Structures are given as C-alpha cells and as structure tokens.
Short mmCIF file of C-alpha atoms in Angstrom, two decimals:
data_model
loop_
_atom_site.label_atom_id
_atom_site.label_comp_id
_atom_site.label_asym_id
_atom_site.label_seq_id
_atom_site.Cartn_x
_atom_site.Cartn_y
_atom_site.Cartn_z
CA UNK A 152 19.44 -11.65 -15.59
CA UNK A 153 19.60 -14.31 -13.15
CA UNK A 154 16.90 -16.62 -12.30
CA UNK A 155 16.35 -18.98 -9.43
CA UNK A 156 15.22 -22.07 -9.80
CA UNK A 157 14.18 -25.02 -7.19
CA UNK A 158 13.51 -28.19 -8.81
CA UNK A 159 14.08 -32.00 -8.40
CA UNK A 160 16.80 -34.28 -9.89
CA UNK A 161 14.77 -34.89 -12.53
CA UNK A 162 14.65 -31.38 -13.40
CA UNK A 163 10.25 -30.63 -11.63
CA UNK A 164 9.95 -28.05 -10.48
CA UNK A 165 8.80 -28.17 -6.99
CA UNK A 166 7.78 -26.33 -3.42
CA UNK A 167 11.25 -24.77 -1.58
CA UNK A 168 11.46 -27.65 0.64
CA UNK A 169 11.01 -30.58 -1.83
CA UNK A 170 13.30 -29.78 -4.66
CA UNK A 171 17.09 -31.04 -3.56
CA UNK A 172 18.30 -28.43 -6.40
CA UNK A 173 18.95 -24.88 -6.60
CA UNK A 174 19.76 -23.90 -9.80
CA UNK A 175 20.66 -19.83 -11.20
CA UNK A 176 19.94 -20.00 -14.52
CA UNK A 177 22.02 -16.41 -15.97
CA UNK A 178 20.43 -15.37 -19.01
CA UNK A 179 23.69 -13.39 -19.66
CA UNK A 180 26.15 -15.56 -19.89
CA UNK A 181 23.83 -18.76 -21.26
CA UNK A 182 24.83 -20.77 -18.31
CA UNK A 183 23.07 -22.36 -15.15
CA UNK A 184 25.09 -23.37 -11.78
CA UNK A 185 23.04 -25.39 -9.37
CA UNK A 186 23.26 -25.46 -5.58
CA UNK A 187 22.24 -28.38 -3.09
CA UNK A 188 18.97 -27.08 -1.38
CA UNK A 189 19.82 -26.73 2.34
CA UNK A 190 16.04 -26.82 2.88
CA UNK A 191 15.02 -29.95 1.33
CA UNK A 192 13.09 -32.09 3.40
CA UNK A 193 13.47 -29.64 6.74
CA UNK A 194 10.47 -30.02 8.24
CA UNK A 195 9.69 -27.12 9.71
CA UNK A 196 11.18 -24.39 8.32
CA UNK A 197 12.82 -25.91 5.13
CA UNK A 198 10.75 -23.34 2.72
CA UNK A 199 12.54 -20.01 4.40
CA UNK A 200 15.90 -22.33 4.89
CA UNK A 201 15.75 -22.36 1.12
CA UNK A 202 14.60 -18.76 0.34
CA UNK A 203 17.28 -17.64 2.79
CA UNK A 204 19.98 -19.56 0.26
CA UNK A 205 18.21 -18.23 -2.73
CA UNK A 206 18.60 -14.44 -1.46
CA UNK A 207 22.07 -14.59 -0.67
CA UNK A 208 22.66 -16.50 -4.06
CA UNK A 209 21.12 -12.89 -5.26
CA UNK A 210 19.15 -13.59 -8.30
CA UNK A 211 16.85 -10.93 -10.17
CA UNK A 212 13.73 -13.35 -10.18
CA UNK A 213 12.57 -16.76 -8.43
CA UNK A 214 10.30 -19.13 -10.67
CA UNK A 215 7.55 -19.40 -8.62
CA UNK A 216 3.71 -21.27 -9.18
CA UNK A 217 0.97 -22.41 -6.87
CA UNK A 218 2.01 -23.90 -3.71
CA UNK A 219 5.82 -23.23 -3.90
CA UNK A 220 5.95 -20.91 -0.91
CA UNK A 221 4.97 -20.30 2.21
CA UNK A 222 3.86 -16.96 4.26
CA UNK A 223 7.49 -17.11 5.58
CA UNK A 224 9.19 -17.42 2.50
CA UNK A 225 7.10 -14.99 1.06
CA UNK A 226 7.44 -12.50 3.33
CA UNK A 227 11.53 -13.04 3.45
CA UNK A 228 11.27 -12.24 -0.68
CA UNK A 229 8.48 -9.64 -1.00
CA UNK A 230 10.35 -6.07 -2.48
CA UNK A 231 13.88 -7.97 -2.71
CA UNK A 232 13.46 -10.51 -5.63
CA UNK A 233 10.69 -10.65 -8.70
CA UNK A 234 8.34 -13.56 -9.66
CA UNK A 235 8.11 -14.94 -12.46
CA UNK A 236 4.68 -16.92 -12.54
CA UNK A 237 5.32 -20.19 -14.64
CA UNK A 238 2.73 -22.40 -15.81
CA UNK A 239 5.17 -25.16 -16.94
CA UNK A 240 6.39 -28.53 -14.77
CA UNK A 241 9.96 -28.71 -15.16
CA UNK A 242 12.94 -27.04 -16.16
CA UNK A 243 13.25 -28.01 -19.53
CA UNK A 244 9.62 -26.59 -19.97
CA UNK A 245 11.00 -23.31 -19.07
CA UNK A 246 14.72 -22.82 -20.09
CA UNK A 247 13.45 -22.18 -23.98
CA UNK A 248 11.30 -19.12 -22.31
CA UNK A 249 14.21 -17.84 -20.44
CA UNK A 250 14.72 -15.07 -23.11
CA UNK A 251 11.25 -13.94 -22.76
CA UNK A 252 10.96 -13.86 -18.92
CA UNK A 253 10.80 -10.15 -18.26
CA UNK A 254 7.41 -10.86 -20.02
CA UNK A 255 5.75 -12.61 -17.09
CA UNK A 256 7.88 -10.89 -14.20
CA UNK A 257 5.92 -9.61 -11.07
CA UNK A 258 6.85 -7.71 -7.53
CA UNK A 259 3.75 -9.72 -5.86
CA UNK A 260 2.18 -13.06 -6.44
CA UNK A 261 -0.71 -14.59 -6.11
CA UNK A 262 -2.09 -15.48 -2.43
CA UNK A 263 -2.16 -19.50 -3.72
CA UNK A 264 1.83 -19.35 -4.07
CA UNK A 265 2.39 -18.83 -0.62
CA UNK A 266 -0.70 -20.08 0.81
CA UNK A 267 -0.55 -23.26 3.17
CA UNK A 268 -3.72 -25.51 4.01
CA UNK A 269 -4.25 -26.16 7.51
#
C-alpha cells in the first residue's frame, strides 16, 4: 500500500499548502520517496495544486486530520483515494502505525478536514 503524506522539513504534518514535502510512504517495499510540494505556499489554490500532485503520484490513501483540506481538494479526492484519519503530529508519530493503517482507513472524512473558516 502506498500512502501519501504532506508534511514539513521537520517531518509535521501539515495542511496541503504548508508542508514543502510530499512523501509516499509504500508499505510494500518498506521505503518512502518524497516529492517537493508544488503547492506550498500558493496562495490561492495551493491545497488542490498539491492534491492534484498527490493523485497523479497515485497512492491508495492520503493521511489526512482536521484542517488539512479544503472543499476543493476534497472534492478532487472524494471516491479516488482513502483517508486515513491520524491523530498524531508528525511523521515519525505515524510511520510505526504504517502496518496497521487499513485499521483507520475511510472513503469520506469528516466535514472539519476540509472545512475552511471564513
């Protein structure tokens, strides 16, 4: 299984547009290849810019908690990728779970992932 990842260098994760990293972490093959973020810091539009990359980088699931996405992004994803609803902060929090992620995979999320304040 593959698993996207967007996170900072120092491995948070964060929203689409504020992580410079991309990172596939395969399950498979024990081995993660990151990606620069073509969305960080696009303002607008930097949130689908990075789902866009994601999707064609064609991973099974997308780590995803509150305030990571955005309607747009959201509604790029919905029925193509999972969700895997993490509760941790950063990458290292998660890659010991990795084995265990079918556990907490979705085909919807939340409305507070993808939710933007006015």
């Amino acid at each position: 299984m593959k698993i996207a990842v967007v996170h900072g260098k120092d491995d948070n994760l964060t929203p689409l547009d504020l992580g410079e990293i991309i990172s596939i972490v395969d399950t498979d093959e024990k081995k993660i290849t990151q990606y620069q973020n073509p969305g960080y810091e696009r303002v607008p539009g930097g949130k689908e810019i990075a789902m866009a990359t994601i999707l064609r980088l064609k991973p099974d699931a997308i780590v995803v908690k509150e305030g990571m996405m955005c309607p747009g992004s959201y509604r790029m994803s919905v029925g193509r990728i999972k969700y895997a609803l993490f509760d941790g902060e950063t990458l290292d929090d998660l890659l010991p779970k990795v084995d265990n992620i079918h556990e907490i995979l979705t085909d919807d999320i939340p409305p507070d992932v993808y939710r933007e304040d006015e």
